[in-house]
Structure formats: C-alpha cells, structure tokens
Short mmCIF file of C-alpha atoms in Angstrom, two decimals:
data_model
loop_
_atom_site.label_atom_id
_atom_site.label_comp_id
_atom_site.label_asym_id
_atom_site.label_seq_id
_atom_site.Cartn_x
_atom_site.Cartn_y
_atom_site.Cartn_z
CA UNK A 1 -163.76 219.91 -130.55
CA UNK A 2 -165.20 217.47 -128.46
CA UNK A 3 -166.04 214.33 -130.43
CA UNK A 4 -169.75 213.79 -129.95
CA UNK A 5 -172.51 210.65 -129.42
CA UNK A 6 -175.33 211.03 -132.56
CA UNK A 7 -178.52 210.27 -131.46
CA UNK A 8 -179.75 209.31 -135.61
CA UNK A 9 -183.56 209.50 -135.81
CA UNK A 10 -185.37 206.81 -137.48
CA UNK A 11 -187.62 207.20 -139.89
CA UNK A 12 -185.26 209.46 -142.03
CA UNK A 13 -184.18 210.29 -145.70
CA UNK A 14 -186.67 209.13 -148.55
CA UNK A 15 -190.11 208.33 -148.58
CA UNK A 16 -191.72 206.02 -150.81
CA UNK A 17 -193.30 208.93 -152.67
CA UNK A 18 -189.45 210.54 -153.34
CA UNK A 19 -188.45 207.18 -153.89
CA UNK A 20 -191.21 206.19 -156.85
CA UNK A 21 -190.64 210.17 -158.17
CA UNK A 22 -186.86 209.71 -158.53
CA UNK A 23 -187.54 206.19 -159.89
CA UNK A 24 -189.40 207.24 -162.58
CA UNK A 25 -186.95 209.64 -163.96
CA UNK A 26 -183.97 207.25 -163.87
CA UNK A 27 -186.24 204.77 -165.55
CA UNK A 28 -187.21 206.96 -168.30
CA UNK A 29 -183.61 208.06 -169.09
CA UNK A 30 -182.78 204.68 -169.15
CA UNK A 31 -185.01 203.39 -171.51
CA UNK A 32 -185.46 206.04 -173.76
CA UNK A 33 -182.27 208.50 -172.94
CA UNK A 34 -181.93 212.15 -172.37
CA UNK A 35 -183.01 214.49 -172.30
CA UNK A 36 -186.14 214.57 -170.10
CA UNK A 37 -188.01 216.99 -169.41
CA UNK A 38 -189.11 217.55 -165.78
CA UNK A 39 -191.67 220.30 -164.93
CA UNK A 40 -190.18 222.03 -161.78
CA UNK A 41 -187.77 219.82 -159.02
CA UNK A 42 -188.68 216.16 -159.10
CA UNK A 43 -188.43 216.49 -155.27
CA UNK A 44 -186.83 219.34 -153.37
CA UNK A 45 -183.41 218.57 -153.04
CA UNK A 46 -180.20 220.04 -154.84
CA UNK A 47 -177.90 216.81 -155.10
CA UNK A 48 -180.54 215.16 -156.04
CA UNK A 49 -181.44 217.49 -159.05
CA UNK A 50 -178.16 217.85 -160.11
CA UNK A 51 -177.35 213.94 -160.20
CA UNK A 52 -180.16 213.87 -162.57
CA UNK A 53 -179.56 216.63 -164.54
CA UNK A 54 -175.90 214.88 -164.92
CA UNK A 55 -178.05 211.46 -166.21
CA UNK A 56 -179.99 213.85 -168.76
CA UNK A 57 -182.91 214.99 -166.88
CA UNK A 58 -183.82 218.59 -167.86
CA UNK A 59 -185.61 220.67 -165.52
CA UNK A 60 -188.00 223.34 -166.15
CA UNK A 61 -190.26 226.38 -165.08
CA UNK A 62 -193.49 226.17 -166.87
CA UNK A 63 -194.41 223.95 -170.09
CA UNK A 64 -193.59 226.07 -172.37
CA UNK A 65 -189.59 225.70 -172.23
CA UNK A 66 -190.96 221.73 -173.76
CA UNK A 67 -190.68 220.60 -176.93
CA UNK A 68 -194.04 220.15 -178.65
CA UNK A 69 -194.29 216.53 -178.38
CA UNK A 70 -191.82 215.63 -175.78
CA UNK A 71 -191.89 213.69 -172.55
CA UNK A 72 -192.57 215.52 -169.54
CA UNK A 73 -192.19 214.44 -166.07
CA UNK A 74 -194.65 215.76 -163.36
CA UNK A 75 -192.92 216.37 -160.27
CA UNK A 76 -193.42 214.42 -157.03
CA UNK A 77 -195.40 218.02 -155.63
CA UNK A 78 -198.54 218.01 -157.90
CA UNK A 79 -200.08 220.15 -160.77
CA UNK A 80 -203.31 221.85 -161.29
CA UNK A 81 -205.87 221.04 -164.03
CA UNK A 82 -204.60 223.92 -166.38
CA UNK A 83 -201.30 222.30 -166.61
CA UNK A 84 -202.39 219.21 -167.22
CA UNK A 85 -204.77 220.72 -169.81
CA UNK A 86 -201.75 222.77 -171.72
CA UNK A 87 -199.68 219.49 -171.34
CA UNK A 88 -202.71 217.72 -173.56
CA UNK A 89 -203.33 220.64 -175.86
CA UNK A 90 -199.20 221.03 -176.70
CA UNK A 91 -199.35 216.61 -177.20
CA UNK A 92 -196.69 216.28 -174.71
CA UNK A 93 -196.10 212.90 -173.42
CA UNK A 94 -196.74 213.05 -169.70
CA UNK A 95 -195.42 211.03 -166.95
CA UNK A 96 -196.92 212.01 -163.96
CA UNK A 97 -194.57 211.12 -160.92
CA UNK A 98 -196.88 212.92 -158.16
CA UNK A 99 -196.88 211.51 -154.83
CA UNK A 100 -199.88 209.40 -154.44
CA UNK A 101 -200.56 211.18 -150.91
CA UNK A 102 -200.61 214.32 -152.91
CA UNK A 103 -203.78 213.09 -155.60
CA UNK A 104 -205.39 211.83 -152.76
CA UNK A 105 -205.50 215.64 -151.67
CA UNK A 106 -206.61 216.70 -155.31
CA UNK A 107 -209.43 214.08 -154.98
CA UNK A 108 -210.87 215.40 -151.78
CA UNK A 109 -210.73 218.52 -153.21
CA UNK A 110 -212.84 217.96 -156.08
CA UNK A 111 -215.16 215.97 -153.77
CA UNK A 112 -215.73 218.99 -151.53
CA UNK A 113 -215.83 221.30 -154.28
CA UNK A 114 -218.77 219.27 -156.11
CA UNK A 115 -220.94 219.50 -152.92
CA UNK A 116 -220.98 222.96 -153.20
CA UNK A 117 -218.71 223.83 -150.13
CA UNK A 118 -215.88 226.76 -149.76
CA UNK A 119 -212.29 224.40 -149.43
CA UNK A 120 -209.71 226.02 -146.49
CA UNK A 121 -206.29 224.71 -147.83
CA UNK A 122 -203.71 225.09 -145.03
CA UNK A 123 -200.48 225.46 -146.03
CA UNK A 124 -197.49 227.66 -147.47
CA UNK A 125 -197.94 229.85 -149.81
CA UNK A 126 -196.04 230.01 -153.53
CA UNK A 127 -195.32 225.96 -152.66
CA UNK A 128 -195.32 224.03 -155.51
CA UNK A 129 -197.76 221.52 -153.94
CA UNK A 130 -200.17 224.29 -153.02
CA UNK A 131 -200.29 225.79 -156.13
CA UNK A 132 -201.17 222.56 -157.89
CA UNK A 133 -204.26 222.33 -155.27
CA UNK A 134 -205.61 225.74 -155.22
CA UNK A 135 -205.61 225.21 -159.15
CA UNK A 136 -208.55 223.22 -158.89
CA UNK A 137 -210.56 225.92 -158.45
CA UNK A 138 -208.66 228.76 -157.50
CA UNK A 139 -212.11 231.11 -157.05
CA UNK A 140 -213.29 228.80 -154.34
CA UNK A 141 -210.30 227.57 -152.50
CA UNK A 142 -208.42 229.80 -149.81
CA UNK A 143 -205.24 229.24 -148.43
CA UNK A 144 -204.44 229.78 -145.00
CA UNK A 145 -201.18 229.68 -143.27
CA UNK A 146 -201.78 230.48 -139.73
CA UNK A 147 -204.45 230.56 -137.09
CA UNK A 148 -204.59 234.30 -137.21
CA UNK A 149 -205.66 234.11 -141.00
CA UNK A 150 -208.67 232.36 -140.05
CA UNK A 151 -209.94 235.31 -138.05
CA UNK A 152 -210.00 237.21 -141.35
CA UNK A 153 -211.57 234.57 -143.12
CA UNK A 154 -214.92 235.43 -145.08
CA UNK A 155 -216.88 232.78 -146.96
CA UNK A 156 -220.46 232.80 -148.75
CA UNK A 157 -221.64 229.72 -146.80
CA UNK A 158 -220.34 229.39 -143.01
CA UNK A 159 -222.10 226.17 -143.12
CA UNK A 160 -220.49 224.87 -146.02
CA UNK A 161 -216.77 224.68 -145.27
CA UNK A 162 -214.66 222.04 -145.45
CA UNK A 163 -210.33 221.86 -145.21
CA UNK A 164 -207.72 220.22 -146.35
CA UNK A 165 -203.82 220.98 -145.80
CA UNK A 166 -200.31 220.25 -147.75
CA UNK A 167 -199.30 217.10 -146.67
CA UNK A 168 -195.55 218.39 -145.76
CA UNK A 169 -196.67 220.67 -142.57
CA UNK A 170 -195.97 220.50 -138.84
CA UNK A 171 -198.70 218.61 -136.98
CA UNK A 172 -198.49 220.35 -134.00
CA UNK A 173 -199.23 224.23 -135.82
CA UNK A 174 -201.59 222.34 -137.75
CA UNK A 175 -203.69 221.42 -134.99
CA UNK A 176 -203.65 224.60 -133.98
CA UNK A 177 -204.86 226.03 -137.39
CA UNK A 178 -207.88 223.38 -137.43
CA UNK A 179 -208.80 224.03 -134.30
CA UNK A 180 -209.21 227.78 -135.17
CA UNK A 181 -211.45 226.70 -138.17
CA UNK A 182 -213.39 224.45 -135.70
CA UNK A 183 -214.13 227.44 -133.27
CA UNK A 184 -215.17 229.58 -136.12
CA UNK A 185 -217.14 227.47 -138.88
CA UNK A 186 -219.14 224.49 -136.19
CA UNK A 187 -219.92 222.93 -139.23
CA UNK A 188 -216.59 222.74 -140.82
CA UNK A 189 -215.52 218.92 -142.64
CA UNK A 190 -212.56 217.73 -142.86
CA UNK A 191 -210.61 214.51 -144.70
CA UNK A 192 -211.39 210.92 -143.41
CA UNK A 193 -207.78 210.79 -143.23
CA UNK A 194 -205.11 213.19 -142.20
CA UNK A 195 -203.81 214.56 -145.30
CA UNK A 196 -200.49 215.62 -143.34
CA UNK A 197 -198.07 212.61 -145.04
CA UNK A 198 -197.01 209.73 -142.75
CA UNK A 199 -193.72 210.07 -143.76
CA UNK A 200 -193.80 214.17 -142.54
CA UNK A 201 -195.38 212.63 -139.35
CA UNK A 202 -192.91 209.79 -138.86
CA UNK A 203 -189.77 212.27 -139.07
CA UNK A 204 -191.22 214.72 -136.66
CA UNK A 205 -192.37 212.65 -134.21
CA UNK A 206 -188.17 210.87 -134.73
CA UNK A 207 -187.18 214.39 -134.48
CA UNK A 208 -189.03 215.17 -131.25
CA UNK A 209 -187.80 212.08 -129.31
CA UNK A 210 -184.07 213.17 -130.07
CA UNK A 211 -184.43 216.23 -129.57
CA UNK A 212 -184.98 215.80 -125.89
CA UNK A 213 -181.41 214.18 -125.39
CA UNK A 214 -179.46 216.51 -127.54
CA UNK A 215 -177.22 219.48 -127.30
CA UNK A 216 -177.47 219.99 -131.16
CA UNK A 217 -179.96 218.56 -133.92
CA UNK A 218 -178.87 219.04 -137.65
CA UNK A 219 -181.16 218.09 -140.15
CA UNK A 220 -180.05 217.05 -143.92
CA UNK A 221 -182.10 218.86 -146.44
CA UNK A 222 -182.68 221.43 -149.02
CA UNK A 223 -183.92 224.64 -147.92
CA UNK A 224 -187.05 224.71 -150.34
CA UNK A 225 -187.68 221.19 -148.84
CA UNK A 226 -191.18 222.04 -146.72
CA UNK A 227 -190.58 219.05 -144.21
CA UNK A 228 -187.02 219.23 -143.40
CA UNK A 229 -187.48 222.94 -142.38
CA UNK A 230 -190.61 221.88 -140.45
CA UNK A 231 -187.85 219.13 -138.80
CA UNK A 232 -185.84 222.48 -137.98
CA UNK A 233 -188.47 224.04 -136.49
CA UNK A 234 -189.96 222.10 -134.18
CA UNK A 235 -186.33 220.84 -132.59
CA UNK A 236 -186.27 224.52 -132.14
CA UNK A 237 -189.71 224.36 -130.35
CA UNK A 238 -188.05 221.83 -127.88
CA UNK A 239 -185.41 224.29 -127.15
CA UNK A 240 -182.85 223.07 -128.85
CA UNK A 241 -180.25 224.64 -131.43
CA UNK A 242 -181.07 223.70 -134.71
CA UNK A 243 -179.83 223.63 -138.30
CA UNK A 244 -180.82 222.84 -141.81
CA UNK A 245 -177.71 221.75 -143.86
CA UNK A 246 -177.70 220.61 -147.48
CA UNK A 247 -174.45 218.40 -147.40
CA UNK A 248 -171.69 218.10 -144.61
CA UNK A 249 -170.20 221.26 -146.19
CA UNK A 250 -172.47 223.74 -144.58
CA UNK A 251 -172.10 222.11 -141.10
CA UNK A 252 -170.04 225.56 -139.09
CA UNK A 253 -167.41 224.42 -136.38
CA UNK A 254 -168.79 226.82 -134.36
CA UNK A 255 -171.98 225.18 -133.80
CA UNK A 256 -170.42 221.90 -132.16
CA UNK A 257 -167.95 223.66 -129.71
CA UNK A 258 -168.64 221.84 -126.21
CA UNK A 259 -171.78 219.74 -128.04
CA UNK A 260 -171.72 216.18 -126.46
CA UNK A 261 -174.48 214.82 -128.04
CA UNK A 262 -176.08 215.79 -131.65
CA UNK A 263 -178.78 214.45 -132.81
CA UNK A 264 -179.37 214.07 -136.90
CA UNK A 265 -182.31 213.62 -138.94
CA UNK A 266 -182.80 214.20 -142.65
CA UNK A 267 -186.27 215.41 -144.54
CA UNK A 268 -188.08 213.00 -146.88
CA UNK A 269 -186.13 214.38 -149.98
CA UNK A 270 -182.62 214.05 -148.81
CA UNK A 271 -180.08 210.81 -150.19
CA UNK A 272 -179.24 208.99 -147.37
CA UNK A 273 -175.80 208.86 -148.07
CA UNK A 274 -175.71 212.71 -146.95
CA UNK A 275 -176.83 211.69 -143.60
CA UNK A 276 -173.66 208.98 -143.41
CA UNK A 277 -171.34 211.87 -144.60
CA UNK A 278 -172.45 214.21 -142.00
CA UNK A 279 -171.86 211.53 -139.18
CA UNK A 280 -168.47 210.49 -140.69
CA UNK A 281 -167.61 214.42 -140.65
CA UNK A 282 -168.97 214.35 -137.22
CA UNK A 283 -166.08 211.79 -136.05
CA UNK A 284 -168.75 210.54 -133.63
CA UNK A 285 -167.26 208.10 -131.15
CA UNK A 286 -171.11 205.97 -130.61
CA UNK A 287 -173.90 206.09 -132.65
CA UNK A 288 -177.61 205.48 -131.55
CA UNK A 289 -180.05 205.11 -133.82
CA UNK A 290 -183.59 205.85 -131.98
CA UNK A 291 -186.23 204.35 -134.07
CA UNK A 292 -189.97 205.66 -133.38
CA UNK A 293 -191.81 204.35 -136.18
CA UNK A 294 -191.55 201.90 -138.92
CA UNK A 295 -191.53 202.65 -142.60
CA UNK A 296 -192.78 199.59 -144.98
CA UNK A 297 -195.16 201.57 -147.08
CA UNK A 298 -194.28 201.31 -151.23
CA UNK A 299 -196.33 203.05 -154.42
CA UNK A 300 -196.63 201.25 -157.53
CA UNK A 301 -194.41 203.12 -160.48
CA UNK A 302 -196.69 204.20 -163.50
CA UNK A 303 -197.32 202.18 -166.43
CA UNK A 304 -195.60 203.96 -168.35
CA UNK A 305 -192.11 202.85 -167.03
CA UNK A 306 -192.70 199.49 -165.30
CA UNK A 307 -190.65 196.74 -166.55
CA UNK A 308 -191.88 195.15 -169.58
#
C-alpha cells in the first residue's frame, strides 16, 4: 500500500450543539450520579453513546422505560409538545439538551403555524429531529424529502405556505427542493435565516474543497448521523469514492490500493480523537489540513447544570 498525503478538512468533529448536549450529560452524572436517563441518542454517534452509557447514562426509546420522577435528558435532536407534555404529566425531571439551532426551528414553526399557514418541513423521514418538528402540529405540517414530492403536494391555502427544513441536510439538494416550492406556491415564506446548521454547512463546504484534490475521502461518523452521510454524499457528487466509517476499524484495505491522496472529514457528532486514529492507521507521510471556515460559535449549558 502506498502510504498516502491526507488532505484533513477543517471545520470537522463536534459542534457546539454536540458539544453543550454531551456536556450536559457528563455534568449531570457528575453531580448527581447514575443512572440518567436519556430519551433516545444524545447525539448520533456509537462511541459516543457507549462512553456514556459506561459513566451511567441510560438510554431510552420512549418515556415510558423512566422512572416516575426521574431525570430525563432530552437529546441534542428535539422533541415534540406531546413528549414534553407526558414528561410533565409523569413529574419527570427534564433536562432538555436540544441544540439551540434545533428550537429555533420549533419557534418558526409555531410562528407560521399561528398565522394560519400550511408548514413544508424538508427533511428525512423517521429522523429523530423531524419527528420532534412535525409534532407541533402534525395535521398541518408535511414533510417533504425531495423535489419530486412537491409535485404531489396538495394544501388548503396555496397562498398560505411557508417551509422550514432539518437543519442536518445537504445545501445543494436543498436548494433544489426550495426552489421546487418556489415554482409551485409564488407566495411561499420561508425562515429569516437558513435553518440548515452552520456547522452542517461548514463541513460540506470543507468536504467539497478536498474533495477536488483527492483520490479517496473517508468521513468519521455513525451511520444514523444525518450530516456525516450528507458529507458522504456529496464527495460522491464530486466524483469521488467515498466512505462513511465509524472508527478506523471499518476502514477496508481495498479501498486505499494505489490512493495517493485521501482526504478525511468527520460529521458534527463524531470524537475527534477518531479522526487522529484514522490518520495514524493511515501511516500518512504529510498531512494538510485545508481550513474553509472558522468555528468560534458556543451555547450556554442549561441552568440546571451550570456550575454553582
């Protein structure tokens, strides 16, 4: 095997929204010990699960696998109203690590839905941050996943449609679903702000300028992790070969036979120790890191668990 130059993307690895999520929960079992509950994957990542189950955290389904009266994380991906409802009505004690990016997606929601309009939410079905949106009013939200849903799309009011989309998607298929929407509701409304994460935009657009220069990109994530598949995807769009890998251990010999240069990213829930393990693995003779954006952005941690 030849030993290769990685091209390493910058922005990669945590956000500050994976970051304050993953915070919370080793804050909590720090001051008040396991176990805590946490309602579905804090983020979408297995090592990072599993380090936390290891600490005491105890992830769930649904609400009902928590004890009456016990503390209950909210995962970094959102919930809708009904959960938070049963959460109240069953006394637990919430701690609600969702990514701020995410309630700011909830909150336009509401605000569209009180001014009487039909809400377009673009993204992936049976995603945990999807769900949580269309659960604020799932008669009068839609979810659509490609431009070619729109085209089937009926509403009571064409002039009374606005959109909103998960904020883990590719921007360049997004556009493309928008646009659709445009063409076929003129009066459609849309966020003030992109509700596509800067963090999700940051690693694409790192992923895109390596991707040019390599024979290989590999990108460190989970494979329920909604931006480090889009990360796969679009290298792919560039014409490159691509792979998802959720440690060093899934990287196949096969795919770096006469591979000069690889380039490596990692999605916004993967450690960034998995990234220096990969490029250790790699034996890589140079690394360049190829920065395209920088990150400085932090969220204030929840009352709940700041330091007293």
């Amino acid at each position: 095997m030849v030993l290769p130059v990685v091209l390493l993307a910058s922005p990669r690895s945590f956000c500050a929204g994976v970051e304050r999520a993953i915070e919370i929960v080793e804050r909590l079992l720090a001051q008040r010990g396991g176990p805590i509950h946490v309602r579905k994957q804090i983020v979408h990542n297995t090592h990072v699960v599993a380090e936390l189950e290891a600490r005491g955290a105890v992830f769930v389904d649904e609400l009902d696998a928590v004890p009456d009266g016990a503390t209950v994380v909210f995962s970094a991906h959102g919930v809708s109203p009904a959960v938070r409802a049963e959460a109240a009505r069953r006394g637990l004690d919430v701690v609600d690590a969702t990514c701020p990016l995410v309630t700011k997606v909830h909150a336009e929601a509401r605000r569209f839905l009180a001014r009487g309009d039909t809400v377009v939410l673009i993204g992936h079905a049976g995603h945990e941050e999807v769900d949580g949106t269309l659960g604020e009013d799932p008669e009068r939200i839609v979810l659509v996943e490609s431009a070619a849903d729109v085209a089937a799309l009926e509403v009571p009011d064409p002039d009374r449609v606005s959109y909103l989309t998960q904020t883990t998607l590719a921007v360049d298929e997004t556009t493309e679903v928008v646009a659709a929407l445009k063409a076929r509701f003129p009066a459609l409304k849309g966020p003030a702000s992109d509700d596509i994460c800067y963090a999700t935009t940051n690693r694409q657009d790192a992923v895109r300028e390596i991707a040019g220069e390599a024979d290989l990109v590999l990108v460190v994530g989970s494979a329920n992790s909604s931006n480090s598949v889009r990360l796969v995807e679009l290298a792919r769009r560039q014409g490159v070969p691509a792979h998802l890998v959720d440690d060093v251990s899934d990287i196949r010999p096969e795919w770096l036979e006469d591979v000069r240069v690889v380039g490596l990213s990692a999605g916004a829930s993967a450690p960034p120790r998995l990234v220096d393990e990969v490029i250790e693995a790699l034996g890589a003779w140079d690394v360049q890191v190829r920065e395209t954006a920088r990150e400085t952005i932090t969220f204030t941690l929840p009352t709940a668990v700041r330091t007293r």
